[in-house]
mmCIF file of N, CA, C and O in Angstrom:
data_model
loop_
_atom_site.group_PDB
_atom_site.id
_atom_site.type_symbol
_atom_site.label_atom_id
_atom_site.label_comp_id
_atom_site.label_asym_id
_atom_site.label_seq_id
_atom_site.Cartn_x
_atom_site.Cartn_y
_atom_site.Cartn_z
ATOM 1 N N UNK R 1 5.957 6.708 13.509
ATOM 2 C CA UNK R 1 5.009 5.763 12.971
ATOM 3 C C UNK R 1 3.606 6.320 13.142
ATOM 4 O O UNK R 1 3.369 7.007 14.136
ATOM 5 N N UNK R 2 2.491 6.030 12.081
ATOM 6 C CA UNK R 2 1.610 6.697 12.274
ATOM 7 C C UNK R 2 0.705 5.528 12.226
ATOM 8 O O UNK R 2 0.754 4.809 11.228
ATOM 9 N N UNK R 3 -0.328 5.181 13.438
ATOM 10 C CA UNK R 3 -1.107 4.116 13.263
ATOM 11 C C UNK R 3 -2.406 4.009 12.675
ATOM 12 O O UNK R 3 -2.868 2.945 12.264
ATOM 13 N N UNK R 4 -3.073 5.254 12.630
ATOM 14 C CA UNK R 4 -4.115 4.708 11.799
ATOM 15 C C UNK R 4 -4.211 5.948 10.799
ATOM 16 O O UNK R 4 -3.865 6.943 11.436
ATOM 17 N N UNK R 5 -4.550 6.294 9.456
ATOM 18 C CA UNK R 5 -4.998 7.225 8.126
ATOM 19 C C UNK R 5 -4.815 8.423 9.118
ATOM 20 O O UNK R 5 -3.769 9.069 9.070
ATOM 21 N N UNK R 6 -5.721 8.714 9.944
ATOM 22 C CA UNK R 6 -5.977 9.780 10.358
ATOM 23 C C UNK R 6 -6.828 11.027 10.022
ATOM 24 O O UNK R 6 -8.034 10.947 10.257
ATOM 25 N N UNK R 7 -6.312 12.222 9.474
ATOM 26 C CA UNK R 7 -6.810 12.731 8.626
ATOM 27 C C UNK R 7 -6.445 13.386 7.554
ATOM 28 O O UNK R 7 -6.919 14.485 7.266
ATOM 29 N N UNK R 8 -5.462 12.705 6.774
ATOM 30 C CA UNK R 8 -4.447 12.608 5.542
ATOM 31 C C UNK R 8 -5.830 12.350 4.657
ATOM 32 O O UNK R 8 -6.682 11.467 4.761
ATOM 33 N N UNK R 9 -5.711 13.487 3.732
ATOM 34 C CA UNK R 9 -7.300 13.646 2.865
ATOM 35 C C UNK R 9 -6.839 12.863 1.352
ATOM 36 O O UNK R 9 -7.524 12.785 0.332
ATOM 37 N N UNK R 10 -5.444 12.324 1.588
ATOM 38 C CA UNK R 10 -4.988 11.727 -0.023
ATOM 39 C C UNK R 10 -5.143 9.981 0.799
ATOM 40 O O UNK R 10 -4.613 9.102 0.119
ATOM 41 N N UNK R 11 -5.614 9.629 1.756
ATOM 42 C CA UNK R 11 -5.336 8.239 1.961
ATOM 43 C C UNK R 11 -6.866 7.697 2.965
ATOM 44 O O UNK R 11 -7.275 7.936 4.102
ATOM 45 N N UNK R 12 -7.392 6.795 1.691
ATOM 46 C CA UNK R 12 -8.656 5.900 2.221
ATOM 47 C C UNK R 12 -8.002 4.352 2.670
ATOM 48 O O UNK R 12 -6.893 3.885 2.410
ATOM 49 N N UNK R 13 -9.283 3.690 3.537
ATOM 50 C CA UNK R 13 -8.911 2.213 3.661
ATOM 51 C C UNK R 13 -9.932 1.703 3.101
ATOM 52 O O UNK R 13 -10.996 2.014 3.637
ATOM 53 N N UNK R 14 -10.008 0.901 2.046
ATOM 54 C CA UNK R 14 -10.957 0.107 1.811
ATOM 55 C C UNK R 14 -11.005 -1.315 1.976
ATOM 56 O O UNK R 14 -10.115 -2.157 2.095
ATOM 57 N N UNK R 15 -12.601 -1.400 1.949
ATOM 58 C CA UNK R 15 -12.521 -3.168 2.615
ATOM 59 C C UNK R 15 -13.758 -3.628 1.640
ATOM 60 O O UNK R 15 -14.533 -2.737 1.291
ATOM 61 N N UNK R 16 -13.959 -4.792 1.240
ATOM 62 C CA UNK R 16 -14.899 -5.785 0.872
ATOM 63 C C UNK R 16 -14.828 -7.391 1.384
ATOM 64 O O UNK R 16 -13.849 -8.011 1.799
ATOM 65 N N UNK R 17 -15.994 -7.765 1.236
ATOM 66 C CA UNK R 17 -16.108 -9.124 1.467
ATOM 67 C C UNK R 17 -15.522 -9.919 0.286
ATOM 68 O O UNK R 17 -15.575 -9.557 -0.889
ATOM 69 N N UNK R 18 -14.933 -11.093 0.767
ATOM 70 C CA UNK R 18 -14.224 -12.188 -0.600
ATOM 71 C C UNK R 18 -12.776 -12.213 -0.264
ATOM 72 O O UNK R 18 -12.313 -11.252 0.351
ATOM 73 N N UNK R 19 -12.000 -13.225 -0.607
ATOM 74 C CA UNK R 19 -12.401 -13.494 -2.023
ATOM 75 C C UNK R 19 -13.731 -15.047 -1.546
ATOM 76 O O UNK R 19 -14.717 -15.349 -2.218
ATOM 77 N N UNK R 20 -13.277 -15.718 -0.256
ATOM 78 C CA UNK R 20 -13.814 -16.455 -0.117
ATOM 79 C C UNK R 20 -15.053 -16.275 0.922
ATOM 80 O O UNK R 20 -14.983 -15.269 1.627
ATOM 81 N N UNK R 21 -16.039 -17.020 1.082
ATOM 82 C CA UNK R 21 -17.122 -16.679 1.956
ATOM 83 C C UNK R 21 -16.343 -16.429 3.612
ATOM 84 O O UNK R 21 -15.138 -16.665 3.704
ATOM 85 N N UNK R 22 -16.907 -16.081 4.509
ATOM 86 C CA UNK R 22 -16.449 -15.328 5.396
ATOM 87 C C UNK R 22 -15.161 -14.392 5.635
ATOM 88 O O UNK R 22 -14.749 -14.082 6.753
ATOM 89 N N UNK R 23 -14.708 -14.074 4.671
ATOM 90 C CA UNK R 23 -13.255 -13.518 4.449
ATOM 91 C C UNK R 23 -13.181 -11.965 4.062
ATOM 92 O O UNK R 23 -14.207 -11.708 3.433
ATOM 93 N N UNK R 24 -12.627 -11.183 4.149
ATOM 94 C CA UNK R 24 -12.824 -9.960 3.998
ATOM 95 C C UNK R 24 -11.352 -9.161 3.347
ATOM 96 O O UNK R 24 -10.317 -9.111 4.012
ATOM 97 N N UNK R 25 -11.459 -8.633 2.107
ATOM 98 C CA UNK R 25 -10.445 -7.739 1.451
ATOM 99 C C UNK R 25 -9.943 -6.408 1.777
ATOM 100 O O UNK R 25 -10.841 -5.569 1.703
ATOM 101 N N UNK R 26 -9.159 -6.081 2.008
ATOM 102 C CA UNK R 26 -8.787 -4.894 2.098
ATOM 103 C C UNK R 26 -7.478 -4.102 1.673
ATOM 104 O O UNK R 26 -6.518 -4.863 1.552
ATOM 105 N N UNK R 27 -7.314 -3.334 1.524
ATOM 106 C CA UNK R 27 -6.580 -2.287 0.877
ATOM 107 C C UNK R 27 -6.308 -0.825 1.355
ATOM 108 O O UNK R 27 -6.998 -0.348 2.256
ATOM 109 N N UNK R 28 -5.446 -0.207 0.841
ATOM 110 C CA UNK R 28 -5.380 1.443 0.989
ATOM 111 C C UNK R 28 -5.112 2.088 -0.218
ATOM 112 O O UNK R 28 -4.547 1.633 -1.213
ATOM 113 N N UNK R 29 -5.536 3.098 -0.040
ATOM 114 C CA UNK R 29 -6.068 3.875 -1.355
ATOM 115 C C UNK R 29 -5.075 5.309 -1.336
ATOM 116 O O UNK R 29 -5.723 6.303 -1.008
ATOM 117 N N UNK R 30 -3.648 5.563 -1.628
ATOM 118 C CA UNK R 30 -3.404 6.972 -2.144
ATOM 119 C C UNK R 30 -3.449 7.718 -3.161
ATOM 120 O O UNK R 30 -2.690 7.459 -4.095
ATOM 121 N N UNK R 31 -4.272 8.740 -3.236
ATOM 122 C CA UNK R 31 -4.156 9.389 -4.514
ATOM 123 C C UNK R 31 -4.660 10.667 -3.717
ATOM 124 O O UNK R 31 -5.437 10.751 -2.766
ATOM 125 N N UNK R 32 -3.822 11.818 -4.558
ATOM 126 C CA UNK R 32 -2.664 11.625 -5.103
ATOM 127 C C UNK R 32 -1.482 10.811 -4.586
ATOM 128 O O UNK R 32 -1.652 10.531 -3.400
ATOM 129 N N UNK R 33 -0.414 10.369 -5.053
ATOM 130 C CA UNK R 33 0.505 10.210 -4.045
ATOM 131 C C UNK R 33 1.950 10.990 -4.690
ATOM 132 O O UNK R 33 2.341 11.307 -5.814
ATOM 133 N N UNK R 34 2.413 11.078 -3.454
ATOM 134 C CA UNK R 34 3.841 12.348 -3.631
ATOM 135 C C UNK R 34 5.013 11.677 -3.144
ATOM 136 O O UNK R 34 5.037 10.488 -2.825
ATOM 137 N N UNK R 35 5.805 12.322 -3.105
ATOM 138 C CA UNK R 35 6.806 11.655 -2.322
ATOM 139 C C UNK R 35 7.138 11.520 -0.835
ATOM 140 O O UNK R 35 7.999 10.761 -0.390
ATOM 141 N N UNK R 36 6.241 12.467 0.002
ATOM 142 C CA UNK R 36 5.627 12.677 1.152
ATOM 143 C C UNK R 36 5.201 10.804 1.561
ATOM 144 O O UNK R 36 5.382 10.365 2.696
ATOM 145 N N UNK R 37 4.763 10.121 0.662
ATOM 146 C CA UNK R 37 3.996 9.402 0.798
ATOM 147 C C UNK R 37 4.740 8.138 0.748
ATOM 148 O O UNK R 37 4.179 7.093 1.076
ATOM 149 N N UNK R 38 6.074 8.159 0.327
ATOM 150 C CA UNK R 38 6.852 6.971 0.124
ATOM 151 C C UNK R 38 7.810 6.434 1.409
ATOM 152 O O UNK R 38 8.651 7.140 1.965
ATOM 153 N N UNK R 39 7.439 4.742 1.834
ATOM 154 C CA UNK R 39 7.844 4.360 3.143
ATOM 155 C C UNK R 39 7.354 3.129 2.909
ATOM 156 O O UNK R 39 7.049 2.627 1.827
ATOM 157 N N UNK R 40 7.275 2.466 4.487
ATOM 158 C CA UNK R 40 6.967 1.293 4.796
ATOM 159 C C UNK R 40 5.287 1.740 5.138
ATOM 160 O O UNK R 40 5.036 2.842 5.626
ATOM 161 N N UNK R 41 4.442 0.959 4.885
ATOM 162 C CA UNK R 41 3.040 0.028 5.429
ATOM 163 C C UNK R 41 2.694 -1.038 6.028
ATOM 164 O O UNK R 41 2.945 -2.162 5.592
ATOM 165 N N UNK R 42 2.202 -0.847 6.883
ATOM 166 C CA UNK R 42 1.919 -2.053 7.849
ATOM 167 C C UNK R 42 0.481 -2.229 8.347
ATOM 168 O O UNK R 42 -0.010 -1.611 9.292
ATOM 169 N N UNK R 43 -0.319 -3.431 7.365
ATOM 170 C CA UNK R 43 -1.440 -3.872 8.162
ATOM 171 C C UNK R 43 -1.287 -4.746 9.205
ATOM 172 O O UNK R 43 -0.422 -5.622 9.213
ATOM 173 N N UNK R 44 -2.218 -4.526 10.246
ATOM 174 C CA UNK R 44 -2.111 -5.619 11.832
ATOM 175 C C UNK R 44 -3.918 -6.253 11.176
ATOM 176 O O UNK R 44 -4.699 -5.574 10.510
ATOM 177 N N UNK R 45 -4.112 -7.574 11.608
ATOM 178 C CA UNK R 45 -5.630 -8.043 11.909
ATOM 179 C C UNK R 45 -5.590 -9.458 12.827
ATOM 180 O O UNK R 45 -4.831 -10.427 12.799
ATOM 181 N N UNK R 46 -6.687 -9.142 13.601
ATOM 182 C CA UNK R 46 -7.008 -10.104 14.473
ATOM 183 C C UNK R 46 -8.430 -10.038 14.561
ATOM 184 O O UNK R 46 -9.177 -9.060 14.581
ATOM 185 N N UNK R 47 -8.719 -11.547 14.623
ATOM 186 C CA UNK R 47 -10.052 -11.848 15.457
ATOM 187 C C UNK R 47 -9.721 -13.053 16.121
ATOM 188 O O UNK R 47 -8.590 -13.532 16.202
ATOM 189 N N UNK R 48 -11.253 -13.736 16.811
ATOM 190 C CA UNK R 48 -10.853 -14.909 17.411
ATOM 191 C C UNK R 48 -9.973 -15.797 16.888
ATOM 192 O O UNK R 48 -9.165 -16.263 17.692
ATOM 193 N N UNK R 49 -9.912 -16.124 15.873
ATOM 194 C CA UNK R 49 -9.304 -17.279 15.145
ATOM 195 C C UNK R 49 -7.456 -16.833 15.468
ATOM 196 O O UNK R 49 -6.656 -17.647 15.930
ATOM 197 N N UNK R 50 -7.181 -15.707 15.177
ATOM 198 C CA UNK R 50 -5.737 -15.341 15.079
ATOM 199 C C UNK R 50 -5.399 -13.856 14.332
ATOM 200 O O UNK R 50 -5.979 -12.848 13.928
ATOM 201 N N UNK R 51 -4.459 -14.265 14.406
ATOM 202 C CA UNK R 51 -3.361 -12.589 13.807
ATOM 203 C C UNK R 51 -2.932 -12.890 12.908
ATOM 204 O O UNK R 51 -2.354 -13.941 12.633
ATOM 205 N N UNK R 52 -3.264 -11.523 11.963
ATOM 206 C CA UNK R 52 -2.354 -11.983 10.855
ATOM 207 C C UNK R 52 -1.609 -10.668 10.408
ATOM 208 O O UNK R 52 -2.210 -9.724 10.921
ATOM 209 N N UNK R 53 -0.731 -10.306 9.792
ATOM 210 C CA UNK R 53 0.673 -8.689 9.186
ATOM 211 C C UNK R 53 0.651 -9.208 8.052
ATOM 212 O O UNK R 53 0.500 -10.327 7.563
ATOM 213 N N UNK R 54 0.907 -7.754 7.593
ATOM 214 C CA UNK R 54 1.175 -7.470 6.094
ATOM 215 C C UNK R 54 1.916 -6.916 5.833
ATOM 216 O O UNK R 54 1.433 -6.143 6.660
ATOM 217 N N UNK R 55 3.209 -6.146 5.264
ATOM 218 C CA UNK R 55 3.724 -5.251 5.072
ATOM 219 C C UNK R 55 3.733 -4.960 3.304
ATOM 220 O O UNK R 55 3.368 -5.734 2.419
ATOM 221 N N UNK R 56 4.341 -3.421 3.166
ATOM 222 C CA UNK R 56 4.570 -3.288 1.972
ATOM 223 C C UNK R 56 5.251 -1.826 1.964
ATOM 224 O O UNK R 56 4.906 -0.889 2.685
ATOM 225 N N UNK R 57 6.151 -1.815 1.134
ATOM 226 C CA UNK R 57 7.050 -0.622 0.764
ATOM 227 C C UNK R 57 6.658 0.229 -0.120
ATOM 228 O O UNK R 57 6.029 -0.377 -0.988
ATOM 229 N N UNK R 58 6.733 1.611 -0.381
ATOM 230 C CA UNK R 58 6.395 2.490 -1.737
ATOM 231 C C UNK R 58 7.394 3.205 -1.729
ATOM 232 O O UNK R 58 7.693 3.940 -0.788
ATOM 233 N N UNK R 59 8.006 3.090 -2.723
ATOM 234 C CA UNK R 59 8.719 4.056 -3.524
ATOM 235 C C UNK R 59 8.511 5.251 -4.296
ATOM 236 O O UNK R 59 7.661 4.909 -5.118
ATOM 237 N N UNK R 60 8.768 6.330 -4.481
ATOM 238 C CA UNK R 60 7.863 7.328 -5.535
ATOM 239 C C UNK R 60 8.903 7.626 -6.504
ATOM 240 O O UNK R 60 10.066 7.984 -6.315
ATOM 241 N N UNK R 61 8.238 7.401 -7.618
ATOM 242 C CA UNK R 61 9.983 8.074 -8.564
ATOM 243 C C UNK R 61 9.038 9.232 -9.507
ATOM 244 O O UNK R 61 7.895 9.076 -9.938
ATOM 245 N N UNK R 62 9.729 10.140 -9.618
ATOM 246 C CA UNK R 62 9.196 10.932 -11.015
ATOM 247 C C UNK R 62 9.028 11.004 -12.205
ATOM 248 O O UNK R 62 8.264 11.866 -12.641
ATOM 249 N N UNK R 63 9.963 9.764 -13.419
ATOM 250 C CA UNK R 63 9.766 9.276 -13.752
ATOM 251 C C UNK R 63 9.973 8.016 -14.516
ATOM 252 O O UNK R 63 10.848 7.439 -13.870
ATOM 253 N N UNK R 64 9.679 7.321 -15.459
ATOM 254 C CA UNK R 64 9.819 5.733 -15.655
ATOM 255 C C UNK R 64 11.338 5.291 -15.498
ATOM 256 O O UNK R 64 11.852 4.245 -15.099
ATOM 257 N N UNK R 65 11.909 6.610 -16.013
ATOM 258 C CA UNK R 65 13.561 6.398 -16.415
ATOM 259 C C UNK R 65 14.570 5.993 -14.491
ATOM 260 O O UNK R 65 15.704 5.515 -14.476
ATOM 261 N N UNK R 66 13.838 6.313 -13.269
ATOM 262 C CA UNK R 66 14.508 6.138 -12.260
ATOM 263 C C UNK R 66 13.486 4.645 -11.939
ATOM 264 O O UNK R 66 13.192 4.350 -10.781
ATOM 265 N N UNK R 67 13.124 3.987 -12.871
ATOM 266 C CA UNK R 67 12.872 2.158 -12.617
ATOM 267 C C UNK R 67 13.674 1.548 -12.928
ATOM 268 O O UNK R 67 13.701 1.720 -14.146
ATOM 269 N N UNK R 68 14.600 0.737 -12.618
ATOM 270 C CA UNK R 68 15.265 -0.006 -12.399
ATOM 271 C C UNK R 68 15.173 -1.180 -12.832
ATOM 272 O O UNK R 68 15.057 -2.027 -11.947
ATOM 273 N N UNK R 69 15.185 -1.706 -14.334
ATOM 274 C CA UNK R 69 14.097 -3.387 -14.837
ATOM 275 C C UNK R 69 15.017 -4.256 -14.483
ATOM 276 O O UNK R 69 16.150 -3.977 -14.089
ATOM 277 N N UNK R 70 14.429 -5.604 -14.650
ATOM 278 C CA UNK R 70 15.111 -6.680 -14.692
ATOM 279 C C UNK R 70 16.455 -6.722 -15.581
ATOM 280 O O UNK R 70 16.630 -5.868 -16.450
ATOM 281 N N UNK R 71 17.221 -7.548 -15.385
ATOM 282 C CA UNK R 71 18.423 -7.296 -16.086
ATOM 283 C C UNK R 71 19.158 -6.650 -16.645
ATOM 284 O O UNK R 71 19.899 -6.977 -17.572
ATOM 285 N N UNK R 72 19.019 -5.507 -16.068
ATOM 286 C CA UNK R 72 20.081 -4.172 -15.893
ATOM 287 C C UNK R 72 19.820 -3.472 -16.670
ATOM 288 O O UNK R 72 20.607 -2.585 -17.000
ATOM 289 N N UNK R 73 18.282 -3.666 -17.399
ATOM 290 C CA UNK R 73 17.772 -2.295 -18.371
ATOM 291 C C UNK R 73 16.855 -1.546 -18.098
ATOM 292 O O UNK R 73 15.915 -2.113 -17.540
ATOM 293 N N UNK R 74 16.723 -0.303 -18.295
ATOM 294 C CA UNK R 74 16.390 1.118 -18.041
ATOM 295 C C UNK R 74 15.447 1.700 -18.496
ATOM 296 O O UNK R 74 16.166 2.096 -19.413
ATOM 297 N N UNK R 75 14.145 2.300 -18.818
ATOM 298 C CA UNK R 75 13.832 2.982 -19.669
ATOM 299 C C UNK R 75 14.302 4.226 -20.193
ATOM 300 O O UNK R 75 13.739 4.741 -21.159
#
């Protein structure tokens, strides 16, 4: 597990304020991304108020044809 970016030169964190007043956005940024790059993500945040997790999965496929659509069709 790797806890924070580090110094992986394909992966930023970005943050902004919103959507609501005191609230703050954030994100991660890969590009390029490879297949090196495909796994689980996990944001942690806390302040006084509480904790809150995020997770999210990436997949990398090469191309459209290994997507998998809704109701069993393919590109």
């Amino acid at each position: 597990m790797e806890l924070l970016p580090g110094d992986r030169e394909n992966l930023a964190i970005q943050t902004r304020g919103g959507p609501e007043k005191h609230e703050v956005t954030g994100w991660v940024l890969i590009s390029p991304l490879s297949k090196e790059d495909a796994g689980e993500y996990e944001c942690h945040a806390s302040n006084a108020k509480g904790e809150a997790t995020a997770s999210a999965k990436i997949h990398v496929v090469e191309t459209l044809h290994e997507i998998a659509l809704t109701k069993g069709r393919e590109y």
